[in-house]
PDB file of C-alpha atoms in Angstrom:
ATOM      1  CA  UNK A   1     -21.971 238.206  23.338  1.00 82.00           C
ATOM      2  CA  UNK A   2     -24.979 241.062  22.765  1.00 89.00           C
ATOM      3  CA  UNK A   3     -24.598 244.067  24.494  1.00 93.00           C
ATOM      4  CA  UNK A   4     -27.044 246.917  25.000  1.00 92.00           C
ATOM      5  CA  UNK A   5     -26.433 250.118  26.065  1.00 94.00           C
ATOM      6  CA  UNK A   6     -29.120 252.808  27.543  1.00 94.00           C
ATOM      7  CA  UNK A   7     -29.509 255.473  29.364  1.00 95.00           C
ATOM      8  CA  UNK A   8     -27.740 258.820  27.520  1.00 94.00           C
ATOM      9  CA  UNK A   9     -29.716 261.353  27.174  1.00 97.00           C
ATOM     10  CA  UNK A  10     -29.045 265.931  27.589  1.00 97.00           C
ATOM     11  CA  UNK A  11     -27.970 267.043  30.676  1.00 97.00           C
ATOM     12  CA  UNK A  12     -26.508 270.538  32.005  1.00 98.00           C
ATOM     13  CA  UNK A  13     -23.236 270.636  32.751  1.00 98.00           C
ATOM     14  CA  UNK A  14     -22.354 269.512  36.646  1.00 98.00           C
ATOM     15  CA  UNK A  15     -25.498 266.828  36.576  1.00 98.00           C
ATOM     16  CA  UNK A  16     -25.144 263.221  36.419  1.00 98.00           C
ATOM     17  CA  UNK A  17     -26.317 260.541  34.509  1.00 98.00           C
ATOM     18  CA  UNK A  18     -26.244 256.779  34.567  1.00 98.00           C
ATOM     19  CA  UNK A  19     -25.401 254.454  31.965  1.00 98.00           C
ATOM     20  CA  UNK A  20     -26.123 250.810  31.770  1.00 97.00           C
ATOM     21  CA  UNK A  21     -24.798 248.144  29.522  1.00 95.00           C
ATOM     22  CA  UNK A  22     -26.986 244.337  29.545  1.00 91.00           C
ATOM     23  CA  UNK A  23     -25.153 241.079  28.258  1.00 87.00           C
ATOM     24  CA  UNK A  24     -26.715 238.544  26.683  1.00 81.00           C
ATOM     25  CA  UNK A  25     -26.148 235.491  24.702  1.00 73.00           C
ATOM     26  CA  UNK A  26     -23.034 233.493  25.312  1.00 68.00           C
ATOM     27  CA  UNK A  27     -22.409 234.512  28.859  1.00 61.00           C
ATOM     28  CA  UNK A  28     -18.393 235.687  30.352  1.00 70.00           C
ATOM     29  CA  UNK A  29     -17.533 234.059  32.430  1.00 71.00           C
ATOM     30  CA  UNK A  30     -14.424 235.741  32.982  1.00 80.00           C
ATOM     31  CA  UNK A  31     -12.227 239.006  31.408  1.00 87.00           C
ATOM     32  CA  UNK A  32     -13.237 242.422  31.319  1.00 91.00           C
ATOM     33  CA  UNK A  33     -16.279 245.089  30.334  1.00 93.00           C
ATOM     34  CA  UNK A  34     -15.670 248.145  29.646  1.00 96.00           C
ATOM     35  CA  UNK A  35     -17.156 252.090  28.376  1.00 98.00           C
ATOM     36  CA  UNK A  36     -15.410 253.980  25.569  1.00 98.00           C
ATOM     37  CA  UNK A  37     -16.714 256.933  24.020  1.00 98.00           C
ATOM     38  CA  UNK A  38     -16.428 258.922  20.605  1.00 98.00           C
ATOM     39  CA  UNK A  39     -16.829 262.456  19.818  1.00 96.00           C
ATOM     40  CA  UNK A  40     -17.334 264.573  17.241  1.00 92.00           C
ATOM     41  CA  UNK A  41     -14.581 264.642  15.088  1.00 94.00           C
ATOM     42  CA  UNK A  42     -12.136 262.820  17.551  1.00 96.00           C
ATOM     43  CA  UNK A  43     -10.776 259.013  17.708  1.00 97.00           C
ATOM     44  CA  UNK A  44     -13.033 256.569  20.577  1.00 97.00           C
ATOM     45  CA  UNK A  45     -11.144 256.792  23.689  1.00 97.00           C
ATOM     46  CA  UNK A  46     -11.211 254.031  26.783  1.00 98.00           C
ATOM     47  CA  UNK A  47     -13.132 255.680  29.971  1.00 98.00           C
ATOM     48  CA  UNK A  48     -13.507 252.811  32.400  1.00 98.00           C
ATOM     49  CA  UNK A  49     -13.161 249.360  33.031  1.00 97.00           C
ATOM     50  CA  UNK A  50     -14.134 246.691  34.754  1.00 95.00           C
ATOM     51  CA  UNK A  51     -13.043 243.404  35.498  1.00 92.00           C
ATOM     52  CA  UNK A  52     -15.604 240.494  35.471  1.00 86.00           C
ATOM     53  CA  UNK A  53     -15.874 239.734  38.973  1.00 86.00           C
ATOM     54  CA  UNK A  54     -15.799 243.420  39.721  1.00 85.00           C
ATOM     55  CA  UNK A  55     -12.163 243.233  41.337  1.00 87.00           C
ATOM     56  CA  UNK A  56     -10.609 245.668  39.646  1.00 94.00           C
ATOM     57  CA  UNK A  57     -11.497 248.945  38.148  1.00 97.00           C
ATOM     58  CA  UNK A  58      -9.878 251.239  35.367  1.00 96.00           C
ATOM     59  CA  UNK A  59     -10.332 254.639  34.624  1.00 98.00           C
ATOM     60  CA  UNK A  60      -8.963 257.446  32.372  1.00 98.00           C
ATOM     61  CA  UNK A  61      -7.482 260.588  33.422  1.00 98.00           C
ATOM     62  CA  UNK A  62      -9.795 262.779  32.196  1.00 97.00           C
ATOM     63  CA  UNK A  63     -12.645 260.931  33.817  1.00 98.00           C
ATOM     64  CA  UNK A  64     -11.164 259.454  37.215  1.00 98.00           C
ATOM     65  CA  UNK A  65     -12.863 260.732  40.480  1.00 97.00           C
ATOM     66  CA  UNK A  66     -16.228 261.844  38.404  1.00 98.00           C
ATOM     67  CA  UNK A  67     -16.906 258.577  37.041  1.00 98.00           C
ATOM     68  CA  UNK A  68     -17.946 255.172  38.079  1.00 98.00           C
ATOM     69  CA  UNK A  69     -18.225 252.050  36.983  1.00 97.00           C
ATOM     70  CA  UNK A  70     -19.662 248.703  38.330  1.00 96.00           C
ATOM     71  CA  UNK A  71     -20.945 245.597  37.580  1.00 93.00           C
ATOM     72  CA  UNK A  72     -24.095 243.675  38.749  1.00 90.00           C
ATOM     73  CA  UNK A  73     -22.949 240.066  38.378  1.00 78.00           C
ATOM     74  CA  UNK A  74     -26.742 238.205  38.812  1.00 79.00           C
ATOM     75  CA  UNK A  75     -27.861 240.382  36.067  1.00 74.00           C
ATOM     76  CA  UNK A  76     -24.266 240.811  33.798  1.00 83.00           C
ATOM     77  CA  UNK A  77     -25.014 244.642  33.400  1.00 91.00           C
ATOM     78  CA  UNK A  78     -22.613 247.165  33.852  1.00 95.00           C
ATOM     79  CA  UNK A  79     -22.847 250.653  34.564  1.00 97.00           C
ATOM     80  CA  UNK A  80     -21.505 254.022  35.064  1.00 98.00           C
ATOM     81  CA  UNK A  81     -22.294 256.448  36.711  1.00 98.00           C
ATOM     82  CA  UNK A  82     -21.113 259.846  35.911  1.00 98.00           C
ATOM     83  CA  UNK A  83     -20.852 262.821  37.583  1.00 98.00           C
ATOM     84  CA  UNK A  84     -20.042 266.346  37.670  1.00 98.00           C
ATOM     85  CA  UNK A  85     -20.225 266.014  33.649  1.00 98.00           C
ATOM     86  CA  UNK A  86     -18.500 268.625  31.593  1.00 98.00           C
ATOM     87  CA  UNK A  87     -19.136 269.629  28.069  1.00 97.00           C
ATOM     88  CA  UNK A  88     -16.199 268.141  27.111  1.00 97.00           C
ATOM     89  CA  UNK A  89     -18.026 264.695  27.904  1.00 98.00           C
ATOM     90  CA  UNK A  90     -20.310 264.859  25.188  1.00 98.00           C
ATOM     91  CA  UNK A  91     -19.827 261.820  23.067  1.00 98.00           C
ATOM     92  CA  UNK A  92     -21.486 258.593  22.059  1.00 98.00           C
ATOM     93  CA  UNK A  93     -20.542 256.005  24.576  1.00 98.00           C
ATOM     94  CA  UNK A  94     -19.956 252.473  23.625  1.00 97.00           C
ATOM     95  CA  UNK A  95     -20.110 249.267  26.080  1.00 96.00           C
ATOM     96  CA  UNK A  96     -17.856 246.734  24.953  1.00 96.00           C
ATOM     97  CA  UNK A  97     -17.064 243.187  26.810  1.00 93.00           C
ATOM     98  CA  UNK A  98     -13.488 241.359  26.103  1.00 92.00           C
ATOM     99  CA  UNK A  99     -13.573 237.894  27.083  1.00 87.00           C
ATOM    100  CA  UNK A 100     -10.354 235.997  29.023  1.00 85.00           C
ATOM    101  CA  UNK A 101      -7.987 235.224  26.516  1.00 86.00           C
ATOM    102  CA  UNK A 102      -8.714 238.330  23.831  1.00 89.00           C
ATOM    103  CA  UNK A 103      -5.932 240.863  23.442  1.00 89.00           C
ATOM    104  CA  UNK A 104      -8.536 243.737  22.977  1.00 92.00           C
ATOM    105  CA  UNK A 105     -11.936 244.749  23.597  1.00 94.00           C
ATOM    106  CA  UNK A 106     -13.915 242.704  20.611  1.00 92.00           C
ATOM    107  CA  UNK A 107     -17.662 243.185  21.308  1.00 93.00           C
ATOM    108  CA  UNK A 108     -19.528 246.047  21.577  1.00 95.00           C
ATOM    109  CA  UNK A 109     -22.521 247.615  21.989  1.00 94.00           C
ATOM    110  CA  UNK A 110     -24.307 249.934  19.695  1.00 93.00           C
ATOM    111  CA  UNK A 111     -23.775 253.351  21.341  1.00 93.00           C
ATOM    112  CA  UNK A 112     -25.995 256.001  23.640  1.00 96.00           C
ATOM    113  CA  UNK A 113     -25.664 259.377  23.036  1.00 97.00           C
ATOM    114  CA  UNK A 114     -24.360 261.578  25.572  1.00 98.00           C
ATOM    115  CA  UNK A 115     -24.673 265.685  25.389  1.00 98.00           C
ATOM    116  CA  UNK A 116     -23.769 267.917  28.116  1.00 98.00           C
ATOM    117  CA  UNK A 117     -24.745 271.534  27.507  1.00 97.00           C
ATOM    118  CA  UNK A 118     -22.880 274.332  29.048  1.00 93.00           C
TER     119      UNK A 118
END
C-alpha cells in the first residue's frame, strides 16, 4: 500500500484546511485509515480514524468536534478536514492505512506540514 498525503500548508489560527491522503498499489479491501501527527519536539499522536467502509469514525480529544475525517471509497482517498485550527495544531501530519488483520497502523504516508500561526 502507497499513500500520499497533500494539502498542509500556513494558515491563521481559526481557518481551516483540508487534508487528503490517495492509496495506491495493493488495494484494502477492508481495516482502517487513519491521520496522526508529530510536533516539534513531541511523540506522533493518533487524530482520527476511519474505518474502510466509512462506518465508523475515531477521533482524539484534543481534536473531536473541529476535525473531520472521511473517506471517498471509488477513489480510496481519505481526508480531513479541519477546522477552527489552533496553534497548538501545528505538526506534520501523517496518513497511515492498517489493513484487517494488523494489530497497528503499518503503512504510512510521507507527511504534510501543517503550521497555524497565532
Amino acid at each position: 500500500v502507497q499513500l500520499q498525503a497533500s494539502g498542509g500548508g500556513l494558515v491563521q489560527a481559526g481557518g481551516s484546511l483540508r487534508l487528503a491522503c490517495a492509496a495506491s498499489g495493493r488495494t484494502l479491501s477492508s481495516g482502517y485509515m487513519g491521520w496522526f501527527r508529530q510536533a516539534p519536539g513531541k511523540e506522533r499522536e493518533f487524530v482520527a480514524g476511519i474505518f474502510r467502509t466509512g462506518s465508523s469514525t475515531y477521533y482524539s480529544d484534543s481534536v473531536k468536534g473541529r476535525f473531520t475525517i472521511s473517506i471517498d471509497n471509488a477513489k480510496i482517498t481519505v481526508s480531513l478536514q479541519m477546522n477552527s485550527l489552533k496553534p497548538e495544531d501545528t505538526a506534520i501530519y501523517y496518513c497511515a492505512a492498517r489493513p484487517l488483520g494488523y494489530s497497528d497502523y503499518a503503512f504510512w504516508g510521507q507527511g504534510t506540514l501543517v503550521t497555524v500561526s497565532s
